[in-house]
Coordinates of C-alpha atoms in Angstrom, one line a residue:
M34 CA 24.8 -21.8 10.8
S35 CA 27.1 -19.6 12.8
E36 CA 25.7 -17.3 15.4
H37 CA 26.8 -13.9 16.6
S38 CA 25.3 -10.9 18.4
Y39 CA 25.0 -7.4 17.1
S40 CA 25.9 -4.5 19.3
R41 CA 22.9 -3.1 21.1
T42 CA 21.0 -0.1 19.6
D43 CA 18.1 2.1 20.6
V44 CA 15.6 1.0 18.0
I45 CA 15.5 -1.7 15.3
V46 CA 13.1 -1.0 12.4
I47 CA 12.0 -4.1 10.5
G48 CA 11.3 -3.3 6.9
A49 CA 12.9 -0.7 4.5
G50 CA 9.7 0.3 2.8
V51 CA 8.4 3.9 3.1
A52 CA 6.9 3.2 6.6
G53 CA 10.1 1.8 8.0
L54 CA 12.3 4.4 6.5
S55 CA 10.0 7.2 7.7
A56 CA 10.1 5.9 11.2
A57 CA 13.9 5.5 11.1
C58 CA 14.4 9.0 9.8
S59 CA 12.2 10.5 12.5
L60 CA 14.0 8.6 15.3
R61 CA 17.5 9.3 14.0
E62 CA 16.7 13.0 13.7
A63 CA 15.6 12.9 17.4
G64 CA 19.1 11.5 18.3
L65 CA 18.4 7.8 18.7
D66 CA 20.6 5.1 17.3
V67 CA 18.6 3.2 14.7
L68 CA 19.2 0.1 12.6
V69 CA 16.9 -0.9 9.6
L70 CA 16.7 -4.6 8.6
E71 CA 15.3 -5.5 5.2
A72 CA 14.7 -9.1 3.9
R73 CA 14.8 -8.1 0.2
D74 CA 18.1 -7.3 -1.6
R75 CA 16.7 -3.8 -2.2
I76 CA 14.8 -1.1 -0.3
G77 CA 11.4 0.2 -1.2
G78 CA 9.0 -2.5 -0.2
R79 CA 6.0 -2.4 -2.5
I80 CA 7.4 0.4 -4.5
L81 CA 9.1 -1.4 -7.5
T82 CA 10.5 0.9 -10.2
L83 CA 11.9 -0.6 -13.4
R84 CA 14.5 1.3 -15.4
E85 CA 14.8 -1.1 -18.3
G86 CA 12.4 -2.0 -21.1
A87 CA 11.2 1.6 -21.6
T88 CA 12.7 5.0 -22.2
R89 CA 11.5 6.1 -18.8
P90 CA 11.1 4.5 -15.3
V91 CA 7.9 2.4 -15.0
E92 CA 6.2 1.2 -11.8
L93 CA 5.3 -2.4 -11.1
G94 CA 4.2 -1.5 -7.6
A95 CA 2.8 1.8 -6.3
E96 CA 2.7 4.4 -9.1
F97 CA 0.7 7.5 -8.0
L98 CA 1.0 10.1 -5.3
H99 CA -2.7 10.5 -4.4
T100 CA -4.2 13.9 -3.6
A101 CA -2.9 17.4 -3.7
Q102 CA -2.4 17.4 0.1
N103 CA 0.1 14.5 -0.1
P104 CA 3.1 15.2 2.2
L105 CA 5.5 13.4 -0.1
L106 CA 5.1 16.2 -2.7
E107 CA 7.0 18.5 -0.4
I108 CA 9.8 16.0 0.0
F109 CA 10.2 15.7 -3.7
E110 CA 10.1 19.5 -4.1
D111 CA 12.8 20.0 -1.4
A112 CA 15.0 17.4 -3.2
G113 CA 14.5 19.2 -6.6
T114 CA 12.7 16.2 -8.1
A115 CA 9.8 17.1 -10.4
T116 CA 6.3 15.7 -9.9
V117 CA 3.7 15.9 -12.6
G118 CA -0.1 16.2 -11.9
V119 CA -2.0 13.8 -14.1
G120 CA -5.5 14.4 -12.9
G121 CA -7.8 11.9 -11.2
T122 CA -9.3 8.5 -12.0
R123 CA -12.8 9.9 -11.5
T124 CA -14.4 13.3 -11.8
L125 CA -17.0 14.2 -9.1
P126 CA -19.7 16.8 -9.9
E127 CA -19.6 20.2 -8.4
G128 CA -21.2 20.3 -4.9
F129 CA -20.7 16.6 -4.4
D130 CA -19.1 16.9 -1.0
A131 CA -22.1 18.9 0.4
Q132 CA -24.6 16.5 -1.1
L133 CA -22.6 13.6 0.3
A134 CA -22.4 15.1 3.8
A135 CA -26.2 15.7 3.9
T136 CA -26.9 12.2 2.6
L137 CA -24.6 10.5 5.2
D138 CA -26.4 12.5 7.9
S139 CA -29.7 11.2 6.7
L140 CA -28.8 7.5 6.4
A141 CA -28.7 4.9 9.2
A142 CA -25.3 3.6 10.1
P143 CA -24.4 0.2 8.6
D144 CA -24.1 -3.0 10.6
R145 CA -20.5 -4.3 11.1
A146 CA -21.2 -7.4 9.0
Q147 CA -22.9 -5.5 6.2
P148 CA -21.2 -5.5 2.7
A149 CA -21.2 -2.2 0.9
S150 CA -23.3 -3.7 -1.9
N151 CA -26.1 -4.7 0.6
Y152 CA -25.9 -1.3 2.2
L153 CA -26.6 0.4 -1.1
A154 CA -29.4 -2.0 -2.0
A155 CA -31.2 -1.1 1.3
I156 CA -31.3 2.6 0.5
S157 CA -34.8 3.4 -0.5
S158 CA -34.2 6.8 -2.3
E159 CA -32.9 6.3 -5.8
D160 CA -31.0 9.7 -5.7
D161 CA -29.4 8.8 -2.4
R162 CA -28.4 5.3 -3.6
A163 CA -26.9 6.8 -6.8
L164 CA -24.9 9.3 -4.8
M165 CA -23.6 6.7 -2.4
T166 CA -22.7 4.4 -5.3
E167 CA -20.7 7.1 -6.9
A168 CA -19.0 7.8 -3.5
F169 CA -18.1 4.2 -3.0
E170 CA -16.8 3.8 -6.5
A171 CA -14.6 6.9 -6.1
Q172 CA -12.6 5.1 -3.3
T173 CA -9.5 4.0 -5.1
G174 CA -8.2 0.4 -5.0
R175 CA -10.9 -1.5 -3.1
E176 CA -12.3 -5.0 -3.5
S177 CA -15.7 -5.4 -5.1
L178 CA -18.5 -3.8 -3.0
R179 CA -19.8 -7.2 -1.9
R180 CA -16.3 -7.9 -0.3
T181 CA -16.0 -4.4 1.2
S182 CA -17.1 -3.4 4.7
A183 CA -19.8 -0.7 4.4
A184 CA -18.8 0.6 7.9
D185 CA -15.2 1.1 6.8
A186 CA -16.1 2.6 3.4
I187 CA -18.4 5.1 5.2
K188 CA -15.8 5.9 7.8
E189 CA -13.4 6.7 5.0
L190 CA -15.9 9.0 3.4
H191 CA -16.4 10.9 6.7
L192 CA -12.6 11.4 6.9
E193 CA -12.4 12.6 3.3
L194 CA -15.1 15.1 4.0
E195 CA -13.2 16.2 7.1
H196 CA -10.0 16.7 5.1
G197 CA -11.7 18.3 2.1
E198 CA -10.4 16.0 -0.6
F199 CA -11.3 12.7 -2.2
M200 CA -8.4 10.4 -3.1
S201 CA -9.6 9.6 -6.7
T202 CA -9.8 13.2 -7.9
Y203 CA -6.1 14.1 -8.1
N204 CA -2.9 12.1 -8.8
S205 CA 0.7 12.9 -9.4
R206 CA 3.6 11.0 -11.0
V207 CA 7.3 11.1 -10.4
P208 CA 8.8 10.9 -13.9
E209 CA 12.3 10.0 -12.5
G210 CA 10.8 7.1 -10.6
L211 CA 8.7 6.8 -7.4
D212 CA 11.5 4.8 -5.8
L213 CA 13.4 8.0 -5.3
I214 CA 11.4 8.6 -2.2
T215 CA 13.0 5.6 -0.5
T216 CA 16.4 6.8 -1.8
F217 CA 15.9 10.2 -0.1
L218 CA 14.6 8.7 3.1
A219 CA 17.3 6.0 3.3
E220 CA 20.2 8.5 2.9
D221 CA 22.7 8.0 5.7
L222 CA 20.5 5.5 7.6
P223 CA 22.2 2.4 9.0
L224 CA 20.6 -0.3 6.9
Q225 CA 21.1 -4.0 6.3
I226 CA 19.5 -5.7 3.3
S227 CA 19.1 -9.4 2.6
T228 CA 18.4 -9.9 6.3
R229 CA 15.3 -12.0 6.9
V230 CA 13.8 -11.6 10.4
E231 CA 12.6 -14.9 11.9
R232 CA 11.8 -14.1 15.5
I233 CA 11.1 -11.0 17.7
V234 CA 11.5 -11.7 21.4
R235 CA 10.4 -9.3 24.1
T236 CA 12.9 -9.4 26.9
D237 CA 13.3 -7.7 30.3
N238 CA 15.6 -5.2 28.7
G239 CA 13.8 -4.6 25.5
V240 CA 13.7 -6.8 22.4
S241 CA 15.9 -9.3 20.6
V242 CA 15.5 -9.7 16.9
I243 CA 16.8 -13.0 15.4
A244 CA 17.4 -13.0 11.7
S245 CA 19.2 -14.9 9.0
A246 CA 21.6 -13.3 6.6
G247 CA 24.2 -14.9 4.3
G248 CA 23.7 -18.3 5.9
A249 CA 24.3 -17.1 9.4
V250 CA 22.0 -16.4 12.3
Q251 CA 22.3 -12.8 13.6
I252 CA 20.9 -11.5 16.9
F253 CA 20.1 -7.8 17.2
D254 CA 19.3 -6.3 20.6
A255 CA 17.4 -3.0 21.1
S256 CA 15.2 -1.1 23.5
R257 CA 12.4 -0.9 21.0
V258 CA 11.4 -2.4 17.6
V259 CA 9.2 -0.9 14.9
V260 CA 7.5 -3.7 12.9
T261 CA 6.5 -2.7 9.4
L262 CA 5.9 -6.2 8.0
P263 CA 3.2 -6.4 5.4
L264 CA -0.1 -7.8 6.5
G265 CA 0.2 -10.9 4.4
V266 CA 3.6 -11.8 6.0
L267 CA 2.0 -11.4 9.5
K268 CA -1.0 -13.5 8.5
N269 CA 1.3 -16.3 7.2
N270 CA 3.2 -16.3 10.5
D271 CA 6.5 -15.9 8.7
V272 CA 7.9 -14.1 11.7
Q273 CA 7.4 -15.6 15.2
F274 CA 6.8 -13.5 18.2
E275 CA 7.8 -14.5 21.7
P276 CA 5.7 -14.2 23.9
P277 CA 2.9 -14.7 21.3
L278 CA 1.1 -11.5 20.2
P279 CA -2.0 -10.5 22.3
D280 CA -5.3 -12.0 21.2
D281 CA -6.6 -8.6 20.2
K282 CA -3.6 -8.0 17.9
V283 CA -4.0 -11.5 16.3
Q284 CA -7.7 -10.9 15.8
A285 CA -7.0 -7.5 14.0
I286 CA -4.5 -9.2 11.8
H287 CA -6.9 -11.8 10.7
E288 CA -9.9 -9.5 10.4
T289 CA -8.0 -7.4 7.9
I290 CA -7.2 -8.9 4.5
S291 CA -4.5 -8.2 1.9
L292 CA -5.8 -7.4 -1.6
D293 CA -4.9 -9.6 -4.5
I294 CA -3.4 -7.3 -7.2
V295 CA -1.6 -8.1 -10.4
K296 CA -0.1 -5.2 -12.4
V297 CA 0.8 -5.9 -16.0
L298 CA 2.9 -3.4 -18.1
F299 CA 3.1 -3.2 -21.9
V300 CA 5.4 -0.8 -23.8
F301 CA 4.3 -0.1 -27.4
D302 CA 6.0 2.0 -30.1
G303 CA 4.2 5.2 -30.9
D304 CA 0.9 6.6 -29.5
V305 CA -1.5 3.7 -29.4
W306 CA -4.0 5.1 -26.8
P307 CA -7.2 6.0 -28.8
L308 CA -9.5 6.6 -25.8
D309 CA -10.6 10.1 -24.7
E310 CA -10.1 9.2 -21.0
E311 CA -6.7 8.5 -19.6
F312 CA -8.0 5.9 -17.1
K313 CA -10.6 3.3 -18.1
H314 CA -12.6 1.2 -15.6
T315 CA -13.7 -2.0 -17.3
D316 CA -16.3 -4.8 -16.8
D317 CA -13.7 -7.3 -18.0
D318 CA -13.4 -10.5 -15.9
I319 CA -9.7 -10.2 -15.6
V320 CA -8.9 -6.5 -16.2
S321 CA -10.2 -4.1 -13.5
A322 CA -8.8 -1.0 -15.2
L323 CA -6.5 0.3 -17.9
W324 CA -4.4 3.5 -18.0
H325 CA -1.4 4.8 -19.8
S326 CA 1.7 6.7 -18.5
T327 CA 1.9 9.3 -21.3
Y328 CA 1.7 12.8 -19.8
G329 CA 3.0 16.3 -20.4
G330 CA 6.7 16.1 -20.6
A331 CA 6.9 12.3 -20.9
P332 CA 9.4 10.9 -23.5
G333 CA 7.7 10.6 -26.9
G334 CA 7.8 7.7 -29.3
E335 CA 6.2 5.1 -27.0
T336 CA 3.1 4.3 -24.9
V337 CA 3.3 2.5 -21.6
V338 CA -0.1 0.8 -20.9
V339 CA -0.9 -0.6 -17.5
A340 CA -3.5 -3.4 -17.2
W341 CA -4.5 -3.7 -13.6
A342 CA -6.4 -6.5 -11.9
V343 CA -7.7 -6.4 -8.3
G344 CA -9.7 -8.7 -6.2
D345 CA -11.9 -11.2 -8.3
E346 CA -10.2 -10.2 -11.5
A347 CA -6.7 -10.7 -10.0
R348 CA -7.7 -14.1 -8.7
Q349 CA -9.1 -15.1 -12.1
L350 CA -5.9 -13.9 -13.8
M351 CA -3.6 -15.8 -11.5
S352 CA -5.6 -19.0 -12.0
L353 CA -3.9 -19.1 -15.4
R354 CA -0.6 -20.8 -16.0
A355 CA 2.3 -18.3 -15.6
P356 CA 3.3 -18.5 -19.3
D357 CA -0.3 -17.6 -20.3
V358 CA -0.7 -14.4 -18.2
L359 CA 1.0 -11.9 -20.6
P360 CA -0.6 -13.3 -23.8
E361 CA -4.1 -13.3 -22.2
M362 CA -3.7 -9.8 -21.0
L363 CA -2.3 -8.6 -24.3
G364 CA -5.5 -9.9 -26.0
R365 CA -7.6 -8.0 -23.5
V366 CA -5.6 -4.8 -24.0
R367 CA -6.0 -5.1 -27.8
K368 CA -9.7 -5.5 -27.4
H369 CA -10.1 -2.5 -25.1
L370 CA -8.0 -0.3 -27.3
G371 CA -9.6 -1.5 -30.5
N372 CA -6.3 -2.6 -32.2
T373 CA -5.7 -6.3 -32.8
A374 CA -2.3 -5.5 -34.4
L375 CA -0.7 -4.2 -31.2
N376 CA 2.6 -5.8 -30.3
P377 CA 4.6 -4.7 -27.3
T378 CA 8.3 -4.0 -27.4
F379 CA 8.4 -5.0 -23.7
A380 CA 6.0 -6.7 -21.3
T381 CA 6.1 -7.8 -17.7
Y382 CA 3.9 -8.3 -14.7
H383 CA 4.1 -8.6 -10.9
S384 CA 1.8 -10.5 -8.6
W385 CA 2.2 -9.1 -5.0
L386 CA 0.4 -12.2 -3.7
S387 CA 3.2 -14.4 -5.1
D388 CA 5.9 -12.1 -3.6
P389 CA 7.2 -14.0 -0.4
Y390 CA 8.1 -10.7 1.3
A391 CA 4.6 -9.2 0.7
R392 CA 2.1 -12.0 0.3
G393 CA -0.4 -9.5 -1.0
A394 CA -0.8 -5.9 -1.9
Y395 CA -2.3 -3.3 0.4
S396 CA -4.8 -3.9 3.1
H397 CA -8.6 -4.0 3.0
L398 CA -11.4 -4.4 5.5
P399 CA -14.1 -6.9 4.5
P400 CA -17.6 -7.2 5.9
G401 CA -17.5 -8.4 9.5
A402 CA -14.2 -6.7 10.3
S403 CA -14.2 -4.3 13.2
P404 CA -14.1 -0.6 12.1
D405 CA -11.2 -0.2 14.7
A406 CA -9.1 -3.0 13.2
R407 CA -6.5 -0.6 11.9
L408 CA -6.2 1.1 15.2
R409 CA -5.7 -2.2 16.9
L410 CA -3.0 -3.2 14.3
A411 CA -1.2 0.1 15.2
Q412 CA -1.3 -0.4 19.0
A413 CA 2.1 -0.8 20.7
I414 CA 2.8 -3.8 22.9
D415 CA 4.4 -3.4 26.3
G416 CA 6.0 -0.1 25.2
R417 CA 8.6 -2.2 23.3
V418 CA 7.0 -3.4 20.0
F419 CA 5.6 -0.6 17.8
W420 CA 3.8 -0.9 14.5
A421 CA 3.7 1.0 11.2
G422 CA 2.8 0.3 7.6
E423 CA -0.2 1.2 5.5
A424 CA -2.4 -1.4 7.1
T425 CA -2.0 0.5 10.4
A426 CA -3.0 3.8 8.9
E427 CA -6.3 5.2 10.0
W428 CA -6.0 8.0 7.4
R429 CA -5.1 7.0 3.8
P430 CA -4.5 3.3 4.1
R431 CA -3.7 1.7 0.8
T432 CA -1.4 4.6 -0.1
V433 CA 2.4 5.4 0.0
H434 CA 1.8 8.5 2.0
G435 CA -0.5 6.6 4.4
A436 CA 2.6 4.3 5.0
Y437 CA 4.8 7.4 5.4
L438 CA 2.5 9.0 8.0
S439 CA 2.3 5.7 9.9
G440 CA 6.0 5.6 10.3
M441 CA 6.1 9.1 11.7
R442 CA 3.3 8.1 14.1
A443 CA 5.2 5.1 15.4
A444 CA 8.3 7.2 15.9
A445 CA 6.3 9.8 17.8
E446 CA 5.0 7.0 20.1
I447 CA 8.5 5.9 20.9
L448 CA 9.7 9.4 21.5
A449 CA 6.9 10.0 23.9
E450 CA 8.3 7.2 26.1
E451 CA 10.4 8.2 29.1
P452 CA 13.8 9.4 27.8
A453 CA 15.7 7.4 30.3
R454 CA 14.2 4.1 29.0
L455 CA 15.5 4.9 25.5
V456 CA 19.1 5.1 26.4
S457 CA 21.1 2.0 25.3
N458 CA 23.0 0.1 27.9

């Protein structure tokens, strides 16, 4: 392999997902020279919008903008791109927040090692147990309660009460494709795709990032680096750090897990959704939930059905041979929709665990994880290596806008450094 050096810049951002692009935009607006490096041949990270197979864009990765307070709604509005409210995945009763606040105040705090399922079982009052069960189940996109940290679940409930909104109660779609958010953020940013970072070296003058691209080794030097690598990539040591990461950072990486998620899409002719609800939670052993992407203003003549598997269900599904995944899931969809004659015009799926640049979907804190693990994941090293990504987000992890806010936070940390130290030599 040939080797050459890239001219020095102020900040290198590793990863062109929403977190990396958010950080790069904020830094560039502040007047810093920024370069974004992305291993894939596309931007977007775990946003993956398909524009073939259906009459509208469909999402194999992140799909919804959660909550009415989502800051990305304003970006789409400013860009003149429509978003459509599609309701929530759960409906909470009136007065739920006040009841929850009072119940949380009355209950003992969970132990760090306590699963959410065990925490619920230990609640003596049936009414309190029922309320807490409903609250835990309203937390979108978690593992099973036996694999969920009770301390982290309750911490999230307190934050939701503080902000006045529960994530599962309101969602929006972007009919033109969620990947437009990365298009907007990436506009005019210096960005290099198909560039796989292999090492990040802290030096006396800042950092050196060693990457491979097109069969060549490239060296990029900067004063700072923002690392937005997915948690699964960090856990697999796909990128080497020199000197090694501090023990506390390594511990936080290994305490936090990446959820196993498989998303399966079927496109059917006509309106084939017979259920009253738009989103169905199931007790199926390989299907966690079903929903459809028909909404006000959507193109007619077809129904896009999503079969979603998370945690145990995803692992069970991925134990099948690859050629058997779609037929098996089609059989389950037919059963849940009560129509054995359903035949799709298009079908596909994506396993984020099998994606070498993700190695899992979004992050999750299991029993035994420290409640401050995300805070430690976000902590900068030596004022040179900064961190962003949904796994580092204290507020709204597991979401696109949590990733977006984490990028803004990392940029703010860099900008708070002494200005003289940010000037490239």
